[in-house]
Amino acid sequence: MANKDAPNGFTPINLHPDRVHRYYKDATAGIIGVGDPVIRGTNSSDPAGYPEIVRASTGAAITGVVVAIEPVRSNLNQNGYLAAADIGYVLVADHPDQEFIVQDNGGATGIAVTNIGQHVDSVTAINADTTIGRSLYELDTEAIATDNTWRIERKYDVEGNDVGANCVWVVKANLHTENNASATSLTEI
């Protein structure tokens, strides 16, 4: 049976509460949704003093993945994302050893079990789905190369998840701002 094509961004597995921290998003960071990879800025405009994030660029280091969005007080009907012009707070799973599950994009070459341990990028930065409030990020099956953002750990072991197009994989950051000497380049905000 074919895998379901349902991009959902990055979802942490075995998440410990000590691995989640609060970050600030200002009105210049674009749309941010649950499941989006983000990078901490070199400075912050938050009056409360929290570090500031923007959505991470494909192929670059990350600080973590958004796991929750605090409610936007000016629009309590908005759920699961911050619009480009919104100012608010997000909770980020930011530990360098955190594992995430994410679907591959079903590209022509696909990801094979022989790619486990190799590095892969996500698809080009994409806005979150504002209807469901979730990220639409996937792994780019055409972007397996040394020093890419993510390391493929294993196939996610659940019924109905078969190696092939749209398979769900367990990944960990290969380029992380808090753990990798070559990834110390925080984004200037």
Short mmCIF file of C-alpha atoms in Angstrom, two decimals:
data_model
loop_
_atom_site.label_atom_id
_atom_site.label_comp_id
_atom_site.label_asym_id
_atom_site.label_seq_id
_atom_site.Cartn_x
_atom_site.Cartn_y
_atom_site.Cartn_z
CA MET A 1 0.00 0.00 0.00
CA ALA A 2 1.29 3.48 -0.86
CA ASN A 3 2.22 5.87 1.92
CA LYS A 4 -0.16 8.77 2.51
CA ASP A 5 1.07 12.11 1.17
CA ALA A 6 0.44 14.35 4.19
CA PRO A 7 3.23 16.88 4.83
CA ASN A 8 3.17 17.89 8.48
CA GLY A 9 6.56 19.44 9.16
CA PHE A 10 8.86 18.15 11.86
CA THR A 11 7.33 16.51 14.95
CA PRO A 12 9.49 15.71 17.99
CA ILE A 13 9.48 12.19 19.40
CA ASN A 14 10.30 11.34 23.02
CA LEU A 15 10.23 15.05 23.85
CA HIS A 16 11.33 15.96 27.36
CA PRO A 17 9.92 19.23 28.81
CA ASP A 18 13.44 20.45 29.62
CA ARG A 19 14.15 20.46 25.89
CA VAL A 20 11.54 23.13 25.05
CA HIS A 21 12.17 26.86 25.40
CA ARG A 22 10.28 30.10 24.71
CA TYR A 23 11.34 32.31 21.80
CA TYR A 24 10.07 35.58 20.37
CA LYS A 25 8.88 36.16 16.78
CA ASP A 26 8.61 39.70 15.48
CA ALA A 27 6.74 41.03 12.47
CA THR A 28 9.63 40.42 10.03
CA ALA A 29 10.02 36.64 10.48
CA GLY A 30 7.37 35.50 7.96
CA ILE A 31 4.67 32.92 8.71
CA ILE A 32 5.73 30.48 11.45
CA GLY A 33 3.79 27.26 12.08
CA VAL A 34 4.03 24.28 14.39
CA GLY A 35 6.61 21.93 12.87
CA ASP A 36 8.73 24.65 11.22
CA PRO A 37 12.51 24.58 11.75
CA VAL A 38 13.78 27.89 13.13
CA ILE A 39 17.07 29.62 13.89
CA ARG A 40 17.87 31.95 16.75
CA GLY A 41 18.92 35.46 15.87
CA THR A 42 22.08 37.24 16.93
CA ASN A 43 19.98 39.83 18.75
CA SER A 44 16.40 40.26 19.90
CA SER A 45 13.82 43.03 19.81
CA ASP A 46 11.69 41.35 22.48
CA PRO A 47 10.91 43.75 25.33
CA ALA A 48 10.72 40.76 27.72
CA GLY A 49 14.23 39.63 26.74
CA TYR A 50 13.54 36.28 25.08
CA PRO A 51 15.76 35.23 22.16
CA GLU A 52 14.29 35.95 18.74
CA ILE A 53 13.78 33.38 15.97
CA VAL A 54 13.13 33.33 12.24
CA ARG A 55 12.31 30.40 9.99
CA ALA A 56 15.50 28.54 9.11
CA SER A 57 16.81 28.58 5.55
CA THR A 58 17.07 25.29 3.67
CA GLY A 59 20.57 23.85 3.98
CA ALA A 60 21.47 26.02 6.97
CA ALA A 61 21.85 25.36 10.67
CA ILE A 62 18.79 25.24 12.90
CA THR A 63 18.18 26.02 16.55
CA GLY A 64 15.13 23.79 16.78
CA VAL A 65 11.57 23.13 15.68
CA VAL A 66 8.41 24.97 16.75
CA VAL A 67 6.22 22.72 18.91
CA ALA A 68 3.61 25.26 20.03
CA ILE A 69 2.43 28.79 19.35
CA GLU A 70 1.23 30.94 22.20
CA PRO A 71 -2.18 32.50 21.46
CA VAL A 72 -2.17 35.82 19.63
CA ARG A 73 -4.13 38.06 21.98
CA SER A 74 -5.40 40.25 19.15
CA ASN A 75 -6.90 37.23 17.34
CA LEU A 76 -7.85 34.33 19.59
CA ASN A 77 -9.43 32.48 16.62
CA GLN A 78 -6.04 32.12 14.95
CA ASN A 79 -4.66 28.71 15.83
CA GLY A 80 -1.31 27.01 15.36
CA TYR A 81 0.61 29.67 13.46
CA LEU A 82 1.84 33.24 13.55
CA ALA A 83 1.09 35.27 10.43
CA ALA A 84 3.91 37.25 8.85
CA ALA A 85 2.85 40.50 10.55
CA ASP A 86 2.19 38.89 13.95
CA ILE A 87 4.34 39.47 16.98
CA GLY A 88 4.28 36.64 19.50
CA TYR A 89 5.93 33.73 21.25
CA VAL A 90 6.64 30.17 20.20
CA LEU A 91 7.88 27.13 22.08
CA VAL A 92 10.81 25.42 20.39
CA ALA A 93 12.27 21.94 20.87
CA ASP A 94 15.86 23.14 20.74
CA HIS A 95 18.06 20.40 22.20
CA PRO A 96 20.76 19.31 19.72
CA ASP A 97 19.99 15.61 20.33
CA GLN A 98 16.23 15.89 19.83
CA GLU A 99 14.81 13.49 17.24
CA PHE A 100 11.96 14.41 14.89
CA ILE A 101 9.72 12.55 12.47
CA VAL A 102 9.11 14.02 9.04
CA GLN A 103 7.78 12.78 5.71
CA ASP A 104 9.91 12.75 2.57
CA ASN A 105 8.55 14.56 -0.47
CA GLY A 106 8.23 11.44 -2.63
CA GLY A 107 10.85 12.66 -5.11
CA ALA A 108 12.13 10.60 -8.00
CA THR A 109 15.10 8.97 -6.29
CA GLY A 110 13.46 8.56 -2.88
CA ILE A 111 15.22 7.87 0.39
CA ALA A 112 16.44 4.31 0.82
CA VAL A 113 17.48 2.44 3.95
CA THR A 114 21.04 2.69 2.59
CA ASN A 115 20.74 6.47 3.17
CA ILE A 116 20.44 6.01 6.96
CA GLY A 117 23.23 8.00 8.61
CA GLN A 118 23.53 10.36 5.65
CA HIS A 119 22.64 14.05 5.61
CA VAL A 120 19.57 15.52 3.91
CA ASP A 121 17.93 18.93 3.54
CA SER A 122 14.30 19.83 3.85
CA VAL A 123 12.40 21.26 0.91
CA THR A 124 12.83 24.96 0.22
CA ALA A 125 11.33 27.11 2.97
CA ILE A 126 7.57 27.01 2.72
CA ASN A 127 4.82 28.83 4.60
CA ALA A 128 2.77 26.88 7.12
CA ASP A 129 -0.79 25.88 6.25
CA THR A 130 -2.88 28.58 7.94
CA THR A 131 -6.04 26.44 7.79
CA ILE A 132 -4.67 23.63 9.93
CA GLY A 133 -1.89 25.62 11.61
CA ARG A 134 0.84 23.13 10.67
CA SER A 135 4.10 23.26 8.84
CA LEU A 136 4.30 21.84 5.31
CA TYR A 137 8.00 21.02 5.49
CA GLU A 138 9.21 17.66 4.13
CA LEU A 139 12.60 16.09 3.47
CA ASP A 140 13.92 16.73 -0.03
CA THR A 141 14.75 13.30 -1.46
CA GLU A 142 16.96 14.98 -4.08
CA ALA A 143 19.12 16.71 -1.43
CA ILE A 144 21.15 13.94 0.18
CA ALA A 145 24.72 15.17 0.61
CA THR A 146 27.44 15.67 3.20
CA ASP A 147 26.91 18.59 5.60
CA ASN A 148 23.20 19.11 4.92
CA THR A 149 20.91 20.18 7.78
CA TRP A 150 19.44 16.84 8.92
CA ARG A 151 20.86 13.36 9.58
CA ILE A 152 18.63 10.40 8.73
CA GLU A 153 18.49 8.18 11.83
CA ARG A 154 16.02 5.47 10.77
CA LYS A 155 12.63 4.79 9.20
CA TYR A 156 9.78 5.63 11.57
CA ASP A 157 8.52 2.24 12.67
CA VAL A 158 4.72 2.35 12.47
CA GLU A 159 2.27 0.22 10.53
CA GLY A 160 1.62 1.51 7.02
CA ASN A 161 4.91 3.43 6.74
CA ASP A 162 6.88 1.72 3.99
CA VAL A 163 10.17 2.75 2.40
CA GLY A 164 9.26 4.58 -0.78
CA ALA A 165 7.54 7.82 -1.74
CA ASN A 166 6.26 9.83 1.25
CA CYS A 167 7.90 7.59 3.85
CA VAL A 168 8.20 9.07 7.35
CA TRP A 169 11.75 9.17 8.70
CA VAL A 170 13.35 9.87 12.05
CA VAL A 171 15.93 12.66 11.77
CA LYS A 172 18.17 14.70 14.02
CA ALA A 173 19.85 18.04 13.33
CA ASN A 174 23.22 17.65 11.68
CA LEU A 175 23.80 21.42 11.68
CA HIS A 176 22.66 22.83 15.02
CA THR A 177 23.51 26.31 16.29
CA GLU A 178 24.17 25.09 19.83
CA ASN A 179 26.25 22.01 19.09
CA ASN A 180 28.18 22.25 15.86
CA ALA A 181 31.28 24.39 15.43
CA SER A 182 30.56 24.78 11.72
CA ALA A 183 26.99 25.88 12.47
CA THR A 184 27.62 28.80 14.79
CA SER A 185 26.35 31.27 12.24
CA LEU A 186 23.24 32.61 13.87
CA THR A 187 20.98 34.72 11.70
CA GLU A 188 21.32 38.47 12.03
CA ILE A 189 17.91 40.01 12.67
#
